């Protein structure tokens, strides 16, 4: 696995914890220089960078809000200026504010759409410029099986994740001729800090809905992202890869 992304620079948003952190670790293990972006405290970002470096990878941390265009532009400019380019973007930053429609506030709708969908648009727009110049790039958007199948109580989250699929396919058509592939990964039920405190009944129901009979790990998602960022995936674009143990089939 080592060396497959040697010389590449990767920016992973929302990478201080969970799936994003596992993705950053994976890309670093494949040889990429990884930029860990998050809106978390500087200490959390530094801890993710330290973990990557302890495993032999190369990383730097950048705190920025992906919903603010000026911060995104400044982040990408700094990455290109300090590391010499930007080859890979993984749009992983996201939040959830679940509520049934009749109780779903406009504020919670806007917050989820802004972070999960607008943030990906702003980052892709900024990252596309150096990728077009280099005539090589990989953009991977982290969607969700909820964006494919929907889920009660998650109208805002599902709409944002479905929007990411539309964004993925549109950008694949726009950027393909410039040597840039754009794909989406749609995780199912993944064990992270966000899901760790769910009741046992909810976990059992999730396992029952998953044909492989287990819940996913962040590393399962990271492996798929690593493949889509590699040269082996150069003829794959505009696709949505469900990493869900078959949940979307049920």
PDB file of N, CA, C and O in Angstrom, residues 37 54 110 134:
ATOM      1  N   UNK A  37      -7.913  18.967   8.167  1.00  0.00           N
ATOM      2  CA  UNK A  37      -8.767  20.140   8.409  1.00  0.00           C
ATOM      3  C   UNK A  37      -9.910  19.767   9.337  1.00  0.00           C
ATOM      4  O   UNK A  37     -10.469  18.677   9.256  1.00  0.00           O
ATOM      5  N   UNK A  54       3.234   9.614  13.995  1.00  0.00           N
ATOM      6  CA  UNK A  54       3.731   8.491  14.791  1.00  0.00           C
ATOM      7  C   UNK A  54       3.717   7.195  13.995  1.00  0.00           C
ATOM      8  O   UNK A  54       4.516   6.282  14.249  1.00  0.00           O
ATOM      9  N   UNK A 110     -30.775  24.678   7.827  1.00  0.00           N
ATOM     10  CA  UNK A 110     -29.716  25.479   7.205  1.00  0.00           C
ATOM     11  C   UNK A 110     -28.329  25.042   7.652  1.00  0.00           C
ATOM     12  O   UNK A 110     -27.387  24.989   6.848  1.00  0.00           O
ATOM     13  N   UNK A 134      -2.629  21.265 -12.717  1.00  0.00           N
ATOM     14  CA  UNK A 134      -1.778  20.081 -12.736  1.00  0.00           C
ATOM     15  C   UNK A 134      -2.290  19.003 -13.693  1.00  0.00           C
ATOM     16  O   UNK A 134      -1.574  18.039 -13.982  1.00  0.00           O
TER      17      UNK A 134
END
